[in-house]
Amino acid sequence: MSAIINKKRPLYTGYAGSALLETPLLNKGSAFTAEERAAFNLTGLLPPRYETIEEQVSRCYQQYRSFDDAINKHIYLRAIQDNNETLFYRLVQQHLEEMLPIIYTPTVGDACEQFSDIYRSARGLFISYQDRYNLDDVLRNATKAKVKVIVVTDGERVLGLGDQGIGGMGISIGKLSLYTACGGISPAYTLPVMLDVGTNNKKLLDDPMYMGLRQPRVAQDEYNEFIELFIAAVQRRWPEAIIQFEDFAQPNAMPILQRYRDQVRCFNDDIQGTAAVTVGTLLAACRSKGVPLHQQKVVFVGAGSAGCGIAEAIISQMVAEGIAESQARSQIYMVDRFGLLTEGMPDLRDFQQALQQSAAAIAGWNFSGDYPSLLDVMYCAQPTVLIGVSGQAGLFTEQIIRAIKKGCELPIIFPLSNPSRQVEATPEQVIEWTDGQVIVATGSPFKPVHYQGRDYLITQCNNSYIFPGIGLGVIAAKARLISDEMLRSASETLAANSPLANTGKGGLLPPFTELAALSKKIAFAVARVAMQQGLALELDDNALQQRIEDNFWRPEYRQYRRTSN
Ligand SMILES: O=C([O-])CC(=O)C(=O)O
Ligand SMILES: [Mg+2]
């Protein structure tokens, strides 16, 4: 363990009295000691008993348990976060499996939808289009001086819930909570950002409570200029910050990523994070099954930027396993609203065209519409893997699932859409319709399924396995950019840590309780690749490991001393 972290040097601060109690990064509440209470003018502001953080956690947990609804639990935890960040993370760390679904997917989806209704206090930066020419001033107003990770959204495609306008702030906050809880990034270095360009969600525009700009979304040139101004302002203020793009709508997500990924430390979590975790989970599934990835035929339902991002990552992985790219592409079938993406289909975006099937490939197929439907693809292509990223509940019908099972003894089925209520089929349905012969993973958490005397653990194939480790690795090695190879090493590290693939038992991915340890391994692998590519500091293995430990923040109170001013 790191010398630096164990040293527990006292922290000097000029805050005192109620201002200290109202600063969530510094507040310790009843844990301020007698000496600190005297030195910081706190005497009388707190109940007299001095408490340990463990005692505080017990009280919070008792209060937490008194709420029945997930959304009320979420509101309660967010209130603790806004009052005392150290306590919040200590509580979450101790009850990680129970609380992740509350601070993150699926409950964070409700929190985004109800953002203006449940709003309590300010967190992060709301950058409105109207402030676009004052961005330096706006960034200077941020309460954090040294920002290392920004999660930014414009709220246009929040999870599978569509345009949530300003409510998208909920997802930026949730993702950053995981950066800290699972990736050890100190909350002092994280900043959630919501770019408010308006909303096209009529319900929100008509809602008297709605707290965002009441106007249709700014689009095209104005929108792109705003993004450009934002990126440039971040570069001036925090040139080393990682920018994670989150929940942008398809027409913007890919162009923004392509415009900036070779210039700044950025990635799009829905395209690249989802792709990395899905490839990692798929590799683990293939290894447990004993059939390599390059021998699989993969059908996607949903050919948006997320689906196409995963498909491209699978193709890269198949090529890395030794098959030709054209062969790999021929094994991927993208099904969208109008059917299988096929040569000649009108209005395909660039990134979709690269994934269309050739007319020759489907020449012998038997189908009735203009393009093969999902069911046609199931019968004619006989896939072995089915991945859902459609955002549409119920798309994997019994007929679809039974059709894949017919052509494959042990299909791999990942209904990934989030949150839980948008899932293409529940794990219970998938297991039942395949008579229990299936490897299943979902994007949101689901309880284990009991079927014919057997318990099936449902693996959550969620970005949270990937992005905290990437962030930690990029920070530890000061990587300048985030390359595809770095993301691929994250997938491989994830797969290499699959309990099922390694031991034949347990989940496809490690339990969430092991996320912190896994994030460190991913950080190490990602940083190593960044160094090999000349994108990062040159460090030997020991020095890199040490920097990962040094950067890993733990929710422990530090001793405070008062600055003399
Ligand atoms: O937040 C999650 O659980 C995964 C994600 O990025 C999305 O669904 O947009
Ligand atoms: Mg997302």
Coordinates of C-alpha atoms and ligand atoms in Angstrom, one line a residue:
M1 CA 0.0 0.0 0.0
S2 CA 1.1 3.5 -0.7
A3 CA 3.3 5.4 1.6
I4 CA 1.6 8.6 0.6
I5 CA -1.9 7.5 1.4
N6 CA -0.9 6.0 4.8
K7 CA 0.9 9.1 5.9
K8 CA -2.4 10.9 6.6
R9 CA -0.8 14.3 6.5
P10 CA -3.0 16.9 8.1
L11 CA -5.0 19.1 5.7
Y12 CA -4.7 22.8 6.0
T13 CA -7.9 24.8 5.4
G14 CA -9.1 28.4 5.9
Y15 CA -12.7 27.3 6.2
A16 CA -14.3 27.4 9.6
G17 CA -17.6 27.5 11.5
S18 CA -20.7 26.8 9.5
A19 CA -18.8 27.3 6.2
L20 CA -16.7 24.2 7.0
L21 CA -19.9 22.2 7.9
E22 CA -21.4 23.3 4.6
T23 CA -18.4 22.2 2.4
P24 CA -19.2 18.6 1.6
L25 CA -15.6 17.7 0.6
L26 CA -14.4 18.9 4.1
N27 CA -17.4 18.3 6.4
K28 CA -16.9 15.6 9.0
G29 CA -20.1 16.4 11.0
S30 CA -20.0 14.8 14.4
A31 CA -16.6 13.3 13.7
F32 CA -14.8 16.7 14.3
T33 CA -12.6 16.2 17.3
A34 CA -12.5 18.4 20.4
E35 CA -9.3 20.0 19.1
E36 CA -10.8 20.7 15.7
R37 CA -14.0 22.0 17.1
A38 CA -12.0 24.5 19.2
A39 CA -9.7 25.5 16.3
F40 CA -12.4 25.9 13.7
N41 CA -15.1 27.6 15.7
L42 CA -17.4 24.6 15.7
T43 CA -18.1 24.3 19.4
G44 CA -21.8 24.5 19.9
L45 CA -22.6 23.9 16.3
L46 CA -22.7 20.1 16.7
P47 CA -24.1 17.7 19.2
P48 CA -21.5 17.2 21.9
R49 CA -20.6 13.5 21.4
Y50 CA -17.6 12.8 19.1
E51 CA -18.4 10.0 16.7
T52 CA -16.3 7.8 14.5
I53 CA -17.0 7.4 10.8
E54 CA -18.2 3.9 11.6
E55 CA -20.8 5.2 14.0
Q56 CA -21.9 7.8 11.5
V57 CA -22.3 5.1 8.9
S58 CA -24.4 3.0 11.2
R59 CA -26.8 5.9 11.7
C60 CA -27.0 6.6 8.0
Y61 CA -27.6 3.0 7.2
Q62 CA -30.4 2.8 9.7
Q63 CA -32.0 5.9 8.2
Y64 CA -31.5 4.5 4.7
R65 CA -33.3 1.4 5.6
S66 CA -36.3 3.4 6.7
F67 CA -37.1 4.3 3.1
D68 CA -39.1 1.9 1.1
D69 CA -38.9 3.3 -2.4
A70 CA -35.7 3.2 -4.4
I71 CA -36.1 6.8 -5.4
N72 CA -36.4 8.0 -1.8
K73 CA -33.3 6.0 -1.0
H74 CA -31.6 7.7 -3.9
I75 CA -32.7 11.2 -2.7
Y76 CA -31.5 10.3 0.8
L77 CA -28.0 9.2 -0.4
R78 CA -27.7 12.2 -2.6
A79 CA -28.4 14.4 0.4
I80 CA -25.6 12.8 2.3
Q81 CA -23.3 13.2 -0.7
D82 CA -24.1 16.9 -0.8
N83 CA -23.5 17.2 2.9
N84 CA -20.5 15.0 3.6
E85 CA -18.7 13.3 0.7
T86 CA -16.4 11.2 2.8
L87 CA -19.3 9.7 4.7
F88 CA -21.3 9.1 1.6
Y89 CA -18.5 7.1 0.0
R90 CA -17.8 5.2 3.2
L91 CA -21.4 4.2 3.4
V92 CA -21.6 3.2 -0.3
Q93 CA -18.4 1.3 0.0
Q94 CA -19.7 -0.8 2.9
H95 CA -23.0 -1.6 1.1
L96 CA -21.8 -1.5 -2.5
E97 CA -24.0 -4.2 -4.0
E98 CA -27.1 -2.9 -2.2
M99 CA -26.5 0.8 -3.1
L100 CA -25.1 0.8 -6.6
P101 CA -28.5 0.2 -8.1
I102 CA -29.7 3.1 -6.1
I103 CA -27.1 5.7 -7.0
Y104 CA -26.7 4.3 -10.5
T105 CA -28.6 2.2 -13.0
P106 CA -31.6 1.6 -12.7
T107 CA -32.7 4.2 -10.0
V108 CA -30.6 6.9 -11.5
G109 CA -33.0 6.7 -14.5
D110 CA -35.9 7.7 -12.3
A111 CA -33.8 10.4 -10.7
C112 CA -33.1 11.9 -14.2
E113 CA -36.8 11.8 -15.2
Q114 CA -37.8 13.5 -11.9
F115 CA -34.7 15.7 -11.7
S116 CA -36.6 19.0 -11.3
D117 CA -39.1 17.5 -8.9
I118 CA -36.6 16.0 -6.5
Y119 CA -34.0 18.8 -6.8
R120 CA -32.5 19.7 -3.5
S121 CA -29.2 21.4 -3.8
A122 CA -26.6 22.5 -6.4
R123 CA -23.9 20.0 -7.6
G124 CA -21.6 20.3 -10.6
L125 CA -21.9 22.8 -13.5
F126 CA -25.1 23.6 -15.4
I127 CA -23.8 25.3 -18.6
S128 CA -26.5 26.9 -20.5
Y129 CA -26.4 27.8 -24.1
Q130 CA -27.0 31.4 -23.2
D131 CA -23.7 31.5 -21.3
R132 CA -21.7 30.2 -24.3
Y133 CA -19.6 33.3 -24.6
N134 CA -18.7 33.4 -20.8
L135 CA -17.5 29.9 -20.4
D136 CA -14.2 30.8 -18.7
D137 CA -16.2 32.6 -16.0
V138 CA -18.6 29.7 -15.6
L139 CA -15.8 27.2 -15.3
R140 CA -14.1 29.5 -12.8
N141 CA -17.2 29.3 -10.6
A142 CA -16.9 25.5 -10.2
T143 CA -16.3 24.6 -6.6
K144 CA -13.4 22.3 -7.6
A145 CA -10.1 23.9 -8.4
K146 CA -8.4 20.8 -9.8
V147 CA -10.5 18.7 -12.0
K148 CA -9.3 15.4 -13.4
V149 CA -12.5 13.8 -14.6
I150 CA -15.5 15.5 -16.2
V151 CA -18.6 13.5 -17.1
V152 CA -20.6 15.7 -19.5
T153 CA -24.0 15.2 -21.0
D154 CA -26.6 17.2 -23.0
G155 CA -29.3 14.9 -21.7
E156 CA -30.7 14.1 -25.1
R157 CA -30.5 10.3 -24.8
V158 CA -30.4 9.4 -21.1
L159 CA -30.1 5.6 -20.8
G160 CA -33.0 4.2 -22.8
L161 CA -35.3 7.1 -21.6
G162 CA -34.8 9.6 -24.4
D163 CA -34.6 13.3 -24.0
Q164 CA -34.5 14.3 -20.3
G165 CA -33.2 17.8 -20.8
I166 CA -31.5 19.1 -17.7
G167 CA -32.4 15.8 -15.9
G168 CA -29.3 14.4 -17.6
M169 CA -27.3 15.9 -14.8
G170 CA -28.4 12.9 -12.7
I171 CA -26.4 10.5 -15.0
S172 CA -23.3 12.7 -14.8
I173 CA -23.5 12.7 -11.1
G174 CA -24.1 8.9 -10.9
K175 CA -21.2 8.0 -13.2
L176 CA -18.8 10.1 -11.2
S177 CA -20.0 8.5 -7.9
L178 CA -18.8 5.3 -9.5
Y179 CA -15.5 6.8 -10.6
T180 CA -14.9 7.4 -6.9
A181 CA -16.5 4.4 -5.3
C182 CA -15.0 1.9 -7.8
G183 CA -12.1 3.7 -9.4
G184 CA -10.7 5.6 -6.4
I185 CA -10.8 9.0 -8.0
S186 CA -11.0 11.5 -5.2
P187 CA -14.3 13.4 -5.3
A188 CA -12.3 16.6 -5.1
Y189 CA -11.2 15.9 -8.7
T190 CA -14.5 15.1 -10.3
L191 CA -17.0 17.4 -12.0
P192 CA -20.4 16.6 -13.4
V193 CA -21.5 18.9 -16.3
M194 CA -24.8 19.4 -17.9
L195 CA -24.8 21.3 -21.2
D196 CA -28.3 22.8 -21.4
V197 CA -29.2 23.4 -25.0
G198 CA -33.0 23.1 -24.3
T199 CA -35.1 20.1 -24.7
N200 CA -37.5 18.6 -27.3
N201 CA -39.4 16.7 -24.6
K202 CA -42.8 18.3 -24.6
K203 CA -43.7 16.9 -21.2
L204 CA -40.7 18.8 -19.7
L205 CA -41.4 22.0 -21.6
D206 CA -44.9 22.0 -20.2
D207 CA -43.9 21.1 -16.7
P208 CA -44.0 24.1 -14.4
M209 CA -41.3 22.5 -12.2
Y210 CA -38.8 22.0 -15.1
M211 CA -35.6 23.8 -14.2
G212 CA -33.8 23.9 -17.6
L213 CA -34.1 26.2 -20.6
R214 CA -37.6 26.2 -21.9
Q215 CA -36.8 26.1 -25.6
P216 CA -36.4 23.5 -28.3
R217 CA -32.9 22.1 -28.5
V218 CA -30.3 24.2 -30.3
A219 CA -29.1 22.2 -33.2
Q220 CA -26.5 21.9 -36.0
D221 CA -24.0 24.7 -36.4
E222 CA -25.1 26.5 -33.2
Y223 CA -24.9 23.2 -31.3
N224 CA -21.5 22.3 -32.7
E225 CA -20.1 25.8 -31.9
F226 CA -21.3 25.4 -28.3
I227 CA -19.6 22.0 -27.9
E228 CA -16.4 23.5 -29.4
L229 CA -16.5 26.5 -27.0
F230 CA -17.0 24.1 -24.1
I231 CA -14.1 21.8 -25.0
A232 CA -11.8 24.8 -25.6
A233 CA -12.8 26.3 -22.2
V234 CA -12.1 23.0 -20.5
Q235 CA -8.7 22.8 -22.2
R236 CA -7.8 26.2 -20.9
R237 CA -9.0 25.7 -17.4
W238 CA -8.1 22.0 -16.8
P239 CA -5.9 20.8 -19.7
E240 CA -5.3 17.4 -18.1
A241 CA -8.9 16.6 -17.4
I242 CA -10.5 13.5 -18.9
I243 CA -13.8 14.3 -20.6
Q244 CA -16.3 11.5 -20.7
F245 CA -19.2 12.1 -23.1
E246 CA -22.3 10.5 -21.7
D247 CA -25.8 10.0 -23.1
F248 CA -25.6 12.2 -26.2
A249 CA -28.1 11.3 -28.9
Q250 CA -26.9 9.3 -31.8
P251 CA -26.6 12.1 -34.4
N252 CA -24.2 13.9 -32.2
A253 CA -22.4 11.2 -30.2
M254 CA -20.2 9.8 -33.0
P255 CA -19.3 13.1 -34.7
I256 CA -18.3 14.7 -31.4
L257 CA -16.2 11.7 -30.5
Q258 CA -14.5 11.7 -33.9
R259 CA -13.8 15.4 -33.8
Y260 CA -12.1 15.4 -30.4
R261 CA -10.7 11.9 -29.7
D262 CA -7.3 12.6 -31.4
Q263 CA -7.0 16.0 -29.7
V264 CA -8.1 15.6 -26.1
R265 CA -8.3 12.9 -23.4
C266 CA -11.9 12.0 -24.1
F267 CA -14.1 9.0 -24.8
N268 CA -17.8 8.3 -25.2
D269 CA -19.0 5.9 -22.6
D270 CA -22.0 4.8 -24.5
I271 CA -20.0 4.0 -27.6
Q272 CA -16.6 2.9 -26.3
G273 CA -17.4 2.0 -22.6
T274 CA -20.3 -0.1 -23.6
A275 CA -18.3 -1.7 -26.4
A276 CA -15.4 -2.5 -24.1
V277 CA -17.5 -4.1 -21.4
T278 CA -19.5 -6.0 -24.0
V279 CA -16.4 -7.4 -25.7
G280 CA -15.0 -8.3 -22.3
T281 CA -18.1 -10.1 -21.3
L282 CA -18.5 -11.8 -24.6
L283 CA -14.9 -13.0 -24.4
A284 CA -15.6 -14.4 -21.0
A285 CA -18.7 -16.1 -22.3
C286 CA -16.8 -17.6 -25.3
R287 CA -14.1 -18.9 -23.0
S288 CA -16.6 -20.5 -20.7
K289 CA -18.3 -22.1 -23.6
G290 CA -15.0 -23.2 -25.2
V291 CA -15.7 -21.6 -28.6
P292 CA -13.6 -18.6 -29.6
L293 CA -15.2 -15.2 -30.5
H294 CA -14.1 -15.3 -34.1
Q295 CA -16.3 -18.4 -34.6
Q296 CA -19.4 -16.6 -33.4
K297 CA -22.2 -15.1 -35.5
V298 CA -23.5 -12.0 -33.8
V299 CA -26.9 -10.3 -34.2
F300 CA -27.5 -6.8 -32.9
V301 CA -30.8 -5.3 -32.3
G302 CA -30.3 -1.5 -32.4
A303 CA -27.8 -0.1 -34.9
G304 CA -27.3 3.2 -33.2
S305 CA -23.9 4.5 -32.1
A306 CA -23.8 2.2 -29.1
G307 CA -24.6 -1.0 -31.2
C308 CA -22.3 0.0 -34.0
G309 CA -19.5 0.8 -31.5
I310 CA -19.8 -2.6 -29.9
A311 CA -19.9 -4.3 -33.4
E312 CA -16.7 -2.5 -34.5
A313 CA -15.0 -3.5 -31.2
I314 CA -16.0 -7.1 -31.7
I315 CA -14.7 -7.0 -35.3
S316 CA -11.3 -5.7 -34.0
Q317 CA -11.2 -8.4 -31.5
M318 CA -12.0 -11.1 -34.1
V319 CA -9.3 -9.7 -36.3
A320 CA -6.9 -9.8 -33.3
E321 CA -7.7 -13.5 -33.0
G322 CA -6.5 -14.0 -36.5
I323 CA -9.4 -13.8 -39.0
A324 CA -9.7 -11.4 -42.0
E325 CA -11.6 -8.2 -41.4
S326 CA -14.0 -9.0 -44.3
Q327 CA -14.7 -12.4 -42.7
A328 CA -15.3 -10.8 -39.3
R329 CA -17.7 -8.2 -40.8
S330 CA -19.7 -10.9 -42.6
Q331 CA -20.4 -12.5 -39.2
I332 CA -22.1 -9.4 -37.8
Y333 CA -25.7 -8.6 -38.5
M334 CA -27.2 -5.3 -37.5
V335 CA -30.9 -5.1 -37.2
D336 CA -32.6 -1.7 -36.8
R337 CA -36.1 -0.3 -37.1
F338 CA -36.5 -1.2 -40.8
G339 CA -34.8 -4.6 -40.6
L340 CA -31.3 -5.9 -41.3
L341 CA -28.8 -3.2 -42.5
T342 CA -28.3 -4.3 -46.0
E343 CA -26.5 -2.8 -49.0
G344 CA -28.7 -0.3 -50.7
M345 CA -30.8 0.5 -47.7
P346 CA -31.5 4.3 -47.8
D347 CA -30.4 6.8 -45.2
L348 CA -27.7 4.8 -43.5
R349 CA -25.2 6.8 -41.6
D350 CA -21.4 6.3 -42.3
F351 CA -20.8 4.2 -39.3
Q352 CA -23.8 2.0 -40.2
Q353 CA -22.7 1.5 -43.8
A354 CA -19.5 -0.1 -42.7
L355 CA -21.7 -2.8 -41.0
Q356 CA -24.3 -3.5 -43.7
Q357 CA -24.5 -7.0 -45.1
S358 CA -23.9 -7.3 -48.8
A359 CA -26.8 -8.1 -51.2
A360 CA -24.9 -11.3 -52.1
A361 CA -24.8 -12.5 -48.4
I362 CA -28.5 -12.5 -48.2
A363 CA -29.2 -13.6 -51.8
G364 CA -30.4 -17.1 -50.8
W365 CA -32.5 -15.9 -47.8
N366 CA -36.2 -16.4 -47.6
F367 CA -38.0 -13.3 -46.4
S368 CA -41.0 -11.3 -47.4
G369 CA -40.5 -7.6 -46.6
D370 CA -38.1 -5.1 -48.2
Y371 CA -35.4 -6.2 -45.8
P372 CA -35.0 -9.2 -43.5
S373 CA -36.7 -8.8 -40.1
L374 CA -35.1 -9.9 -36.9
L375 CA -36.9 -13.2 -37.0
D376 CA -35.8 -13.7 -40.6
V377 CA -32.2 -13.1 -39.5
M378 CA -32.6 -15.6 -36.7
Y379 CA -33.7 -18.3 -39.1
C380 CA -31.4 -17.5 -42.0
A381 CA -28.2 -16.5 -40.4
Q382 CA -28.4 -18.9 -37.4
P383 CA -26.5 -16.7 -35.0
T384 CA -24.9 -17.8 -31.8
V385 CA -24.9 -14.4 -30.1
L386 CA -27.8 -11.9 -29.7
I387 CA -27.2 -8.5 -28.3
G388 CA -29.9 -5.9 -27.5
V389 CA -29.1 -2.2 -27.5
S390 CA -32.4 -0.9 -28.8
G391 CA -33.7 0.9 -25.7
Q392 CA -37.0 -0.9 -26.4
A393 CA -38.6 -3.2 -23.9
G394 CA -39.8 -6.6 -25.0
L395 CA -38.1 -6.8 -28.5
F396 CA -36.7 -10.2 -27.7
T397 CA -40.0 -12.2 -28.0
E398 CA -40.3 -15.9 -27.2
Q399 CA -40.3 -16.6 -30.9
I400 CA -37.0 -14.8 -31.4
I401 CA -35.3 -16.5 -28.4
R402 CA -36.6 -19.9 -29.4
A403 CA -35.4 -19.3 -32.9
I404 CA -31.8 -18.6 -31.9
K405 CA -31.9 -21.7 -29.5
K406 CA -32.9 -23.9 -32.4
G407 CA -29.7 -23.2 -34.3
C408 CA -27.3 -23.1 -31.4
E409 CA -27.1 -25.3 -28.4
L410 CA -25.8 -22.7 -25.9
P411 CA -26.6 -19.2 -27.3
I412 CA -25.1 -16.1 -25.7
I413 CA -27.9 -13.5 -25.1
F414 CA -27.2 -10.0 -23.8
P415 CA -30.3 -7.8 -23.5
L416 CA -28.3 -4.7 -22.6
S417 CA -30.8 -1.8 -22.7
N418 CA -31.0 0.3 -19.5
P419 CA -32.6 0.9 -17.1
S420 CA -34.2 -2.4 -16.2
R421 CA -37.7 -1.6 -17.6
Q422 CA -36.3 -1.0 -21.1
V423 CA -34.7 -4.4 -21.3
E424 CA -35.4 -6.4 -24.5
A425 CA -36.3 -9.5 -22.5
T426 CA -35.9 -10.3 -18.8
P427 CA -33.3 -12.9 -17.8
E428 CA -36.1 -15.0 -16.5
Q429 CA -37.8 -15.1 -19.9
V430 CA -34.5 -15.7 -21.7
I431 CA -33.7 -18.7 -19.4
E432 CA -37.2 -20.1 -19.7
W433 CA -37.4 -19.8 -23.5
T434 CA -34.0 -21.5 -23.9
D435 CA -34.8 -24.2 -21.4
G436 CA -32.0 -22.9 -19.2
Q437 CA -29.4 -23.6 -21.9
V438 CA -28.0 -20.0 -22.3
I439 CA -25.4 -17.6 -21.2
V440 CA -27.1 -14.4 -20.3
A441 CA -26.0 -10.9 -19.2
T442 CA -27.9 -7.7 -18.9
G443 CA -27.0 -4.0 -18.8
S444 CA -29.0 -3.3 -15.6
P445 CA -29.0 -5.4 -12.4
F446 CA -31.4 -8.3 -12.1
K447 CA -31.8 -10.8 -9.3
P448 CA -30.6 -14.4 -9.7
V449 CA -33.1 -16.6 -11.5
H450 CA -34.2 -19.9 -10.1
Y451 CA -35.1 -22.3 -12.9
Q452 CA -35.7 -26.1 -12.7
G453 CA -33.7 -26.5 -9.5
R454 CA -30.8 -24.4 -10.7
D455 CA -29.8 -20.8 -9.7
Y456 CA -28.6 -18.6 -12.5
L457 CA -26.5 -15.6 -11.5
I458 CA -27.3 -12.7 -13.8
T459 CA -24.1 -10.9 -14.8
Q460 CA -24.5 -7.2 -15.3
C461 CA -22.6 -6.2 -18.4
N462 CA -22.4 -2.6 -17.5
N463 CA -19.9 0.2 -18.4
S464 CA -19.2 0.5 -14.7
Y465 CA -16.7 -2.4 -15.0
I466 CA -14.7 -0.3 -17.4
F467 CA -14.8 3.4 -17.0
P468 CA -13.5 3.8 -13.4
G469 CA -10.4 1.7 -14.3
I470 CA -9.8 3.6 -17.5
G471 CA -10.0 6.9 -15.6
L472 CA -7.6 5.7 -12.9
G473 CA -5.1 4.4 -15.5
V474 CA -5.2 7.5 -17.6
I475 CA -4.7 9.7 -14.5
A476 CA -1.9 7.5 -13.1
A477 CA 0.1 7.4 -16.3
K478 CA -0.9 10.9 -17.5
A479 CA -2.1 9.5 -20.8
R480 CA -2.7 12.1 -23.4
L481 CA -5.4 10.3 -25.4
I482 CA -7.7 7.3 -25.0
S483 CA -7.0 4.9 -27.9
D484 CA -8.9 1.8 -29.1
E485 CA -6.0 -0.3 -28.0
M486 CA -6.3 1.0 -24.5
L487 CA -10.0 0.1 -24.5
R488 CA -9.2 -3.3 -25.9
S489 CA -6.8 -4.0 -23.0
A490 CA -9.6 -3.1 -20.6
S491 CA -11.8 -5.7 -22.2
E492 CA -9.1 -8.3 -22.1
T493 CA -8.4 -7.6 -18.5
L494 CA -12.1 -7.9 -17.7
A495 CA -12.4 -11.2 -19.5
A496 CA -9.2 -12.5 -17.8
N497 CA -10.9 -12.0 -14.5
S498 CA -14.1 -13.9 -15.3
P499 CA -14.8 -16.3 -12.4
L500 CA -16.9 -18.5 -14.8
A501 CA -14.3 -18.7 -17.5
N502 CA -11.5 -19.3 -15.0
T503 CA -13.1 -21.8 -12.6
G504 CA -16.3 -23.0 -14.3
K505 CA -18.3 -21.5 -11.4
G506 CA -19.7 -18.1 -10.3
G507 CA -20.7 -15.2 -12.5
L508 CA -19.4 -14.3 -15.9
L509 CA -17.9 -11.2 -14.4
P510 CA -16.6 -10.6 -10.9
P511 CA -19.1 -9.3 -8.3
F512 CA -19.3 -5.6 -7.8
T513 CA -17.6 -5.9 -4.5
E514 CA -14.4 -6.6 -6.4
L515 CA -14.8 -3.6 -8.7
A516 CA -12.1 -1.6 -6.9
A517 CA -9.5 -4.3 -7.2
L518 CA -10.6 -4.9 -10.8
S519 CA -10.4 -1.2 -11.6
K520 CA -6.7 -1.2 -10.5
K521 CA -5.9 -4.1 -12.8
I522 CA -7.7 -2.4 -15.7
A523 CA -5.9 0.8 -14.8
F524 CA -2.5 -1.0 -15.0
A525 CA -3.3 -2.7 -18.3
V526 CA -4.6 0.5 -19.9
A527 CA -1.7 2.6 -18.7
R528 CA 0.8 0.0 -20.0
V529 CA -0.7 0.1 -23.5
A530 CA -0.8 3.9 -23.4
M531 CA 3.0 3.8 -22.6
Q532 CA 3.7 1.4 -25.4
Q533 CA 1.9 3.7 -27.8
G534 CA 3.9 6.7 -26.6
L535 CA 0.8 8.3 -25.2
A536 CA 1.9 8.4 -21.5
L537 CA 4.7 8.8 -19.0
E538 CA 7.4 6.1 -19.2
L539 CA 7.1 4.2 -15.9
D540 CA 8.3 0.8 -14.9
D541 CA 5.8 -1.7 -13.5
N542 CA 6.5 -0.8 -9.8
A543 CA 6.4 2.9 -10.4
L544 CA 3.1 2.5 -12.3
Q545 CA 1.6 0.3 -9.6
Q546 CA 2.7 2.8 -7.0
R547 CA 1.1 5.7 -8.9
I548 CA -2.2 3.8 -9.2
E549 CA -2.2 3.2 -5.4
D550 CA -1.2 6.8 -4.7
N551 CA -4.1 8.1 -6.8
F552 CA -6.6 5.7 -5.2
W553 CA -8.6 7.8 -2.7
R554 CA -10.1 6.2 0.3
P555 CA -13.1 7.5 2.3
E556 CA -11.3 8.3 5.5
Y557 CA -11.3 11.5 7.5
R558 CA -8.1 13.5 7.6
Q559 CA -6.9 15.6 10.4
Y560 CA -7.4 19.4 9.8
R561 CA -5.2 22.3 10.7
R562 CA -6.1 25.9 10.3
T563 CA -4.2 28.0 7.8
S564 CA -3.0 31.2 9.4
N565 CA -4.7 34.0 7.5
Ligands
LIG1 O1 -25.6 4.0 -17.3 C1 -25.6 2.8 -17.6 O2 -26.0 2.0 -16.9 C2 -25.0 2.4 -18.9 C3 -25.0 3.5 -19.9 O3 -24.1 4.3 -20.0 C4 -26.3 3.8 -20.7 O4 -27.2 2.9 -20.7 O5 -26.4 4.8 -21.3
MG2 MG -24.8 6.2 -20.9

